[in-house]
Short mmCIF file of C-alpha atoms in Angstrom, two decimals:
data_model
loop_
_atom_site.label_atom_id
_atom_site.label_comp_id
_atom_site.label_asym_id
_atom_site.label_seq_id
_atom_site.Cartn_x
_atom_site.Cartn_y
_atom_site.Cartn_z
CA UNK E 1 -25.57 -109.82 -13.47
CA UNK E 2 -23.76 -109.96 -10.23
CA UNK E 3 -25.91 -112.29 -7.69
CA UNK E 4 -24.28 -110.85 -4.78
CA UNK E 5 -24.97 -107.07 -5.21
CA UNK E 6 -25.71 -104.89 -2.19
CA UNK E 7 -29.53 -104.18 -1.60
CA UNK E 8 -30.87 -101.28 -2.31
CA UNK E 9 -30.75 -97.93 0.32
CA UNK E 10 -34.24 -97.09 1.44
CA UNK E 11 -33.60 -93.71 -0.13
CA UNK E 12 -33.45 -93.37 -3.60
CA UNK E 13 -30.72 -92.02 -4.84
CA UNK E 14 -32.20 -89.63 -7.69
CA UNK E 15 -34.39 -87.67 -4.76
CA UNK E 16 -31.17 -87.29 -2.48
CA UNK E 17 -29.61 -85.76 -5.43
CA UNK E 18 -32.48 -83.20 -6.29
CA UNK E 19 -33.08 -82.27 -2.25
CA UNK E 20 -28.84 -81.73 -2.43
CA UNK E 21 -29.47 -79.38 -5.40
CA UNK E 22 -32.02 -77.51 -3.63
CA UNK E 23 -30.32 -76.66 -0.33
CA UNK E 24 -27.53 -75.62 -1.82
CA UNK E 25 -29.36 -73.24 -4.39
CA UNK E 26 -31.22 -72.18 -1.34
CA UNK E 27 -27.22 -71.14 0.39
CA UNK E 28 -26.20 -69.72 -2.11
CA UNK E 29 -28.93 -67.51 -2.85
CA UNK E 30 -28.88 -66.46 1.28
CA UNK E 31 -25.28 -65.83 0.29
CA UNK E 32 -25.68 -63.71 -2.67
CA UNK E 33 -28.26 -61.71 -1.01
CA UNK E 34 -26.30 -61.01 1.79
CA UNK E 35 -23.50 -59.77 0.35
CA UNK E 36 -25.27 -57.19 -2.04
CA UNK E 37 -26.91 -55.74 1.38
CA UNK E 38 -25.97 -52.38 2.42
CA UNK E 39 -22.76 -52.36 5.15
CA UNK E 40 -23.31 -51.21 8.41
CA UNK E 41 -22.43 -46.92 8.73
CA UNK E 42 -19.00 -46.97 10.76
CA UNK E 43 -18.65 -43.97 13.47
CA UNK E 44 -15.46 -42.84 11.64
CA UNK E 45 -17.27 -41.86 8.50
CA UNK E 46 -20.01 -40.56 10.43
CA UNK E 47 -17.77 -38.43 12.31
CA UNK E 48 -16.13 -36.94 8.74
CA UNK E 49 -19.94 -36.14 7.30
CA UNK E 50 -22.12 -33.52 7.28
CA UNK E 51 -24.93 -35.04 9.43
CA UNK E 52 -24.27 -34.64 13.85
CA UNK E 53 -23.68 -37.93 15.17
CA UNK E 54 -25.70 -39.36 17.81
CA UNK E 55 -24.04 -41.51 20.76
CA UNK E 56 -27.20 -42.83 22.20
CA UNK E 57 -28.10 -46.54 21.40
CA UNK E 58 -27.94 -47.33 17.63
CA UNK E 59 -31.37 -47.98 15.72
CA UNK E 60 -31.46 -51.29 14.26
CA UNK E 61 -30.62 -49.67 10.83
CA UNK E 62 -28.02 -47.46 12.36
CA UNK E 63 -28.54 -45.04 10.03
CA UNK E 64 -28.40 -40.78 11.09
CA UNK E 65 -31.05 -38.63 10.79
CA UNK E 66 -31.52 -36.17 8.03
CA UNK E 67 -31.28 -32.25 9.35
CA UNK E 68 -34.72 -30.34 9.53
CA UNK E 69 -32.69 -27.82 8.12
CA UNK E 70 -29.98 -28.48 5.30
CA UNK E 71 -26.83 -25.66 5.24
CA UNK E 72 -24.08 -25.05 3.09
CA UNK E 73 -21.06 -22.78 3.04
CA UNK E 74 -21.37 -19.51 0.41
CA UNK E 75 -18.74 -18.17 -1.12
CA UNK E 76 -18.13 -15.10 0.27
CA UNK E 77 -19.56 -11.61 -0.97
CA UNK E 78 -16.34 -10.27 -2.10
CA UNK E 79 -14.87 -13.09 -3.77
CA UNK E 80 -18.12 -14.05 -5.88
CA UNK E 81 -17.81 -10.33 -7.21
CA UNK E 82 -14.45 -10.59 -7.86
CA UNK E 83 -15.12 -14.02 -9.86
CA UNK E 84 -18.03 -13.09 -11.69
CA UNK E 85 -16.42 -9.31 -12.51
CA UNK E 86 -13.28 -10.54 -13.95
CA UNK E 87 -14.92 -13.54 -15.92
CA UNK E 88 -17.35 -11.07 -17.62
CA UNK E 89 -15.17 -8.12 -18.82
CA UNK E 90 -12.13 -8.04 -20.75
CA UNK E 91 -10.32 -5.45 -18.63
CA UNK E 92 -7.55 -6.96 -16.83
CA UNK E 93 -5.83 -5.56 -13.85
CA UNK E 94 -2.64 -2.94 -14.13
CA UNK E 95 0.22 -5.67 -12.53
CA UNK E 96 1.19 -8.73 -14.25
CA UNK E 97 1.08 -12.03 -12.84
CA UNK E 98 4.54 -12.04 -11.20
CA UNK E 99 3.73 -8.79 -9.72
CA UNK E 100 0.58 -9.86 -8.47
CA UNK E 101 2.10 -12.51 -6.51
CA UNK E 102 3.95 -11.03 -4.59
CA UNK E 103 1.31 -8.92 -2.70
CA UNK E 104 -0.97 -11.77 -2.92
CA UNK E 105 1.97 -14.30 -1.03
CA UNK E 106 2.02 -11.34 2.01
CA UNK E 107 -1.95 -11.43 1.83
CA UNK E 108 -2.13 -14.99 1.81
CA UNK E 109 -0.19 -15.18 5.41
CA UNK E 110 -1.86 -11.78 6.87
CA UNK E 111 -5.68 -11.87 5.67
CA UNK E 112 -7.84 -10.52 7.28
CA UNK E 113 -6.12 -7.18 7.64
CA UNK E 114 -5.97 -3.62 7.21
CA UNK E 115 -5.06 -2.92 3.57
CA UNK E 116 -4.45 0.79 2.52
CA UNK E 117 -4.44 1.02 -1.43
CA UNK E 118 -3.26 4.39 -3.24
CA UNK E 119 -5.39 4.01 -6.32
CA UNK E 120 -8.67 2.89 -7.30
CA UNK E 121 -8.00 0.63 -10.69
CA UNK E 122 -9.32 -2.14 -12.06
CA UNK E 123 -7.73 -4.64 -9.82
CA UNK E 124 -9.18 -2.56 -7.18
CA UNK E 125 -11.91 -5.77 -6.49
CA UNK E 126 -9.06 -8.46 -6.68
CA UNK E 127 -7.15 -6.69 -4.01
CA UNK E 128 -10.92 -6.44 -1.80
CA UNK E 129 -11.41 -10.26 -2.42
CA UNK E 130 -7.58 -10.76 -1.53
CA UNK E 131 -8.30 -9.23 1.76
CA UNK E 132 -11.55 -10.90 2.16
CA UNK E 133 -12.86 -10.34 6.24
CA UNK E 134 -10.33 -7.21 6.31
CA UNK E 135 -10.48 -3.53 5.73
CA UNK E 136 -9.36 -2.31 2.49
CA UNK E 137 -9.71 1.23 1.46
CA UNK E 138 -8.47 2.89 -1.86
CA UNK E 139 -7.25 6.51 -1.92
CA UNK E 140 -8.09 8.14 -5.70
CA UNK E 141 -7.18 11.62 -7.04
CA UNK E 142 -9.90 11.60 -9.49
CA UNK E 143 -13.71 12.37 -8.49
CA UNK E 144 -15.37 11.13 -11.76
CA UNK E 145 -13.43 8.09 -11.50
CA UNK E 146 -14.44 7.44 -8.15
CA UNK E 147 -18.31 8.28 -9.21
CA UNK E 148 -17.80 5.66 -12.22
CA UNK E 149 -16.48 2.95 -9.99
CA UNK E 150 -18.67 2.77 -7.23
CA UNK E 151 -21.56 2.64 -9.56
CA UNK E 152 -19.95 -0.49 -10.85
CA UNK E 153 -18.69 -1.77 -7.36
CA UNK E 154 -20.54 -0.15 -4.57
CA UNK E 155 -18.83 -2.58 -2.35
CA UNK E 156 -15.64 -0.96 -2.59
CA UNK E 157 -14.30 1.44 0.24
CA UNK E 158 -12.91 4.67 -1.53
CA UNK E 159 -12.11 7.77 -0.55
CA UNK E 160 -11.39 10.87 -2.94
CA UNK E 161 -7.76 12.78 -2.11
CA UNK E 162 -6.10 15.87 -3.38
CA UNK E 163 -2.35 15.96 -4.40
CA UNK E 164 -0.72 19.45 -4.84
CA UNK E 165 2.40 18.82 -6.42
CA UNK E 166 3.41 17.79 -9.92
CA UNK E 167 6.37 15.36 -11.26
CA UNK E 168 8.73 18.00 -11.98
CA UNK E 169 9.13 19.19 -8.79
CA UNK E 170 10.36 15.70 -7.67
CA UNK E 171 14.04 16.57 -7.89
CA UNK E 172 13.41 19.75 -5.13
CA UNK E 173 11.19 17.47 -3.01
CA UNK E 174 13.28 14.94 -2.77
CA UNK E 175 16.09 17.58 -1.32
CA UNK E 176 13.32 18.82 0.86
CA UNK E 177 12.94 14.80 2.18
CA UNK E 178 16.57 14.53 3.55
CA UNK E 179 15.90 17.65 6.36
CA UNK E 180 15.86 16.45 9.52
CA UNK E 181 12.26 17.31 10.21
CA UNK E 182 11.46 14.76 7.33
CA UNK E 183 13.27 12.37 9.57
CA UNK E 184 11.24 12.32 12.59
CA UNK E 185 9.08 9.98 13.16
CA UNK E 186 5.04 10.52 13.89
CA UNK E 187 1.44 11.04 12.42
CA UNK E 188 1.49 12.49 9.24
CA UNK E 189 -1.17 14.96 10.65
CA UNK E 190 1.18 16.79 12.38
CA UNK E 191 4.80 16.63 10.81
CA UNK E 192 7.02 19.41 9.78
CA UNK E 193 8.17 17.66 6.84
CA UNK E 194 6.44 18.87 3.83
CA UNK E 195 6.13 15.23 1.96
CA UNK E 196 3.83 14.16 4.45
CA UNK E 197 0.01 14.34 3.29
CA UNK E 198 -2.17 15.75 5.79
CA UNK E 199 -5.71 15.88 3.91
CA UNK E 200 -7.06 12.34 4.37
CA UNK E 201 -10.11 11.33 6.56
CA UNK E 202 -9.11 10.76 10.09
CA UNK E 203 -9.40 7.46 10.45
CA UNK E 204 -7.06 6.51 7.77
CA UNK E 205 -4.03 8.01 10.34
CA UNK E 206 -5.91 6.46 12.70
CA UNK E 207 -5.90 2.85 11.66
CA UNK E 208 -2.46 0.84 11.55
CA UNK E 209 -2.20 -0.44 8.22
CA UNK E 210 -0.53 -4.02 7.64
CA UNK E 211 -0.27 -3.47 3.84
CA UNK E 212 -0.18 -0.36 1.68
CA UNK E 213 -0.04 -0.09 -1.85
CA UNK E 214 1.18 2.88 -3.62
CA UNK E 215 -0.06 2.37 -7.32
CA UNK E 216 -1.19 5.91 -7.77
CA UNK E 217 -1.74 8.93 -8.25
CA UNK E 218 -0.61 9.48 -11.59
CA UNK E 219 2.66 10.19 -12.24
CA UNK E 220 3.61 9.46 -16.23
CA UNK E 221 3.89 13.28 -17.49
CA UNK E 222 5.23 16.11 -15.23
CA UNK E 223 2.23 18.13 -14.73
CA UNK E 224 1.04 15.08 -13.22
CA UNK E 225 0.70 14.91 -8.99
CA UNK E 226 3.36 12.09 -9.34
CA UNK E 227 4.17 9.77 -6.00
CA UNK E 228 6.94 11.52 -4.21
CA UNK E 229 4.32 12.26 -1.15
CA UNK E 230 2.02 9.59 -1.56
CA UNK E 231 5.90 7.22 -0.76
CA UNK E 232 6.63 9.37 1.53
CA UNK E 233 3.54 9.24 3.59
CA UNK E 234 3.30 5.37 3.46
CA UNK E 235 7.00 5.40 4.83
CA UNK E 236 5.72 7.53 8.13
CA UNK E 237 2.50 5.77 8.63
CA UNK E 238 4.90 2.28 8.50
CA UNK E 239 7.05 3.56 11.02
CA UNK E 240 4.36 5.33 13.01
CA UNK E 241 2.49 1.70 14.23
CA UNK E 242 2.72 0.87 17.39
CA UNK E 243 4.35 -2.21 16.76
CA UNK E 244 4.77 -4.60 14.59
CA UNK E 245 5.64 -3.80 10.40
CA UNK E 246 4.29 -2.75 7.71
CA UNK E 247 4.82 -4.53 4.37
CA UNK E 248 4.79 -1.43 1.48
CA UNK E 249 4.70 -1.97 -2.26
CA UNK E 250 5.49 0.10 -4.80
CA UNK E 251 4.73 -0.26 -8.59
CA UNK E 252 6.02 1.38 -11.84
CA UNK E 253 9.44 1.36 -10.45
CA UNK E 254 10.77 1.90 -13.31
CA UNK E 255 10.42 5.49 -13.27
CA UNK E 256 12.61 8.13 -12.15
CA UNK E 257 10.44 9.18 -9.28
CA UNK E 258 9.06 5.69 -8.01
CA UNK E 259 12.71 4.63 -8.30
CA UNK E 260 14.58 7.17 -6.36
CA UNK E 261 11.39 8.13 -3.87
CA UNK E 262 11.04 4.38 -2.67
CA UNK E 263 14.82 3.89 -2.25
CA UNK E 264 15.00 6.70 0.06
CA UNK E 265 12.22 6.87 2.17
CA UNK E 266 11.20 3.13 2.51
CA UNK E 267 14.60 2.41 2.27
CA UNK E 268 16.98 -0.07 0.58
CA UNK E 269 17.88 -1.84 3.78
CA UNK E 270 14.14 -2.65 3.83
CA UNK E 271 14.04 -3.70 0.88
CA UNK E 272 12.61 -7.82 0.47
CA UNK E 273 11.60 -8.44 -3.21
CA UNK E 274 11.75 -6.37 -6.48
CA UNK E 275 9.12 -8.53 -9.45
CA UNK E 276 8.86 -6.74 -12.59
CA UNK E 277 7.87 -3.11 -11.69
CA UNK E 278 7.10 -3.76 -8.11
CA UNK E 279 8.86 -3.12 -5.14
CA UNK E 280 8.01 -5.25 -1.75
CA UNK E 281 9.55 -3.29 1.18
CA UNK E 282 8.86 -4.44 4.81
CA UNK E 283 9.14 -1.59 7.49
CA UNK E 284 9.29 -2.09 10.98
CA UNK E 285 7.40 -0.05 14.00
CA UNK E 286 10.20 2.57 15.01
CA UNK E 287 8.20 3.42 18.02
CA UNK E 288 8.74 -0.29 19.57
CA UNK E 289 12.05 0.17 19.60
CA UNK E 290 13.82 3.92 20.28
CA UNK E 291 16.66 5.04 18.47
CA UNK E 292 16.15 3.38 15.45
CA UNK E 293 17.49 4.94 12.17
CA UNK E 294 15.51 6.31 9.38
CA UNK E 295 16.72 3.86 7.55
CA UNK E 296 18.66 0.79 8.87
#
């Protein structure tokens, strides 16, 4: 044994030990706690939430207030039909895809609008929810159909129209279309040309239209009414706007009288986009600007 060893420290050094393991269990549990404690609400995200922000003095939990009154956005009328109608039948609309598009594109840009549809179908309630906020009103030949539909869809605007003529007079009509009375420009209502329709409710010369669709009437047999007029007619209303254009489709191009009817009177220089059976033409207002052609 050493003899000249240090005295002992008036603490003993086992207790220093055990009071050094305390205080720092004691830190480290302040620590832990503190960092499993819920963050202080930044202004940014409050700005990006649903809740209003309030600028007075912050609370000491800085926390917002709940609303008396909790809202939420609906999907609108039109749309939810359109969703649940086509998820619960297995009728699909008349146009392909492709086809589709291409109406849908000029919608996407010009929704809400006035949309004049020849044809009450079964993508008559895709077209409505298309326009959703617009006006879109269908033109059909057939009564019963009519009847049958709005039972179904009461939301849908439709109006019932007569046609006169029949597909195998389209080769004399379309003579009758390159007279110079055909070539004037004004409301169908009173033209001298005798393509234009004259028969529809008022308002539908009335209103400028910012997309027609000529998808009827029928026109696959000649004793059908065929589309020579119903063409025609969208042509004149196009050109009859104040100002502005028109964007016209046509569908089932393939046939003789959708073929040589749109080519003429909505007219190849107007011409943007053929897809499949459908024809996009774009028509200007020829009243903006006298002295236009017929056709460019």
């Amino acid at each position: 044994m050493r003899s000249n060893s240090k005295p002992h420290s008036p603490f003993n050094t086992k207790l220093i030990l055990i009071c050094a393991s305390v205080v720092l269990f004691v830190f480290l549990l302040i620590t832990t706690t503190s960092s499993f404690s819920k963050p202080p609400i930044s202004q940014s995200h409050l700005s990006n939430s649903t809740y209003p922000v309030d600028d007075s003095e912050p609370t000491p939990l800085d926390c917002p207030s709940l609303p008396l009154t909790p809202t939420c956005t609906k999907t609108p009328p039109s749309l939810a039909n359109a969703l649940i109608h086509y998820a619960t039948t297995n009728i699909t609309p008349q146009q392909t895809l492709k086809e589709i598009s291409v109406s849908a594109r000029v919608l996407e840009k010009k929704a809400p609008c006035n949309f004049l549809v020849f044809g009450l179908g079964h993508d008559s309630l895709m077209w409505a929810g298309l326009n959703h906020g617009g006006r879109t009103v269908f033109l059909e030949e057939d009564k019963a159909w009519i009847e049958q539909i709005k039972q179904k869809l009461p939301s849908l605007e439709s109006y019932h129209v007569e046609y006169v003529t029949k597909v195998h007079q389209a080769d004399d009509l379309l003579e009758t279309g390159m007279k110079e009375e055909c070539k004037v420009v004004g409301d169908p209502r009173f033209s001298k040309c005798d393509l234009a329709l004259k028969g529809f409710p008022n308002e539908i010369y009335d209103i400028e239209w910012d997309l027609i669709m000529v998808d009827a009437p029928t026109g696959f047999h000649d004793e059908a009414p065929g589309r020579m007029n119903a063409i025609y007619t969208a042509g004149l209303m196009a050109r009859n706007r104040e100002e502005g254009e028109t964007d016209v489709f046509v569908h089932d191009v393939n046939r003789v009288v959708e073929d040589k009817f749109s080519m003429a009177f909505l007219c190849e220089g107007y011409l943007r986009e053929q897809q499949g059976l459908l024809r996009h033409f774009t028509i200007p207002s020829h009243k903006a600007r006298s002295g236009r052609p017929f056709c460019p």
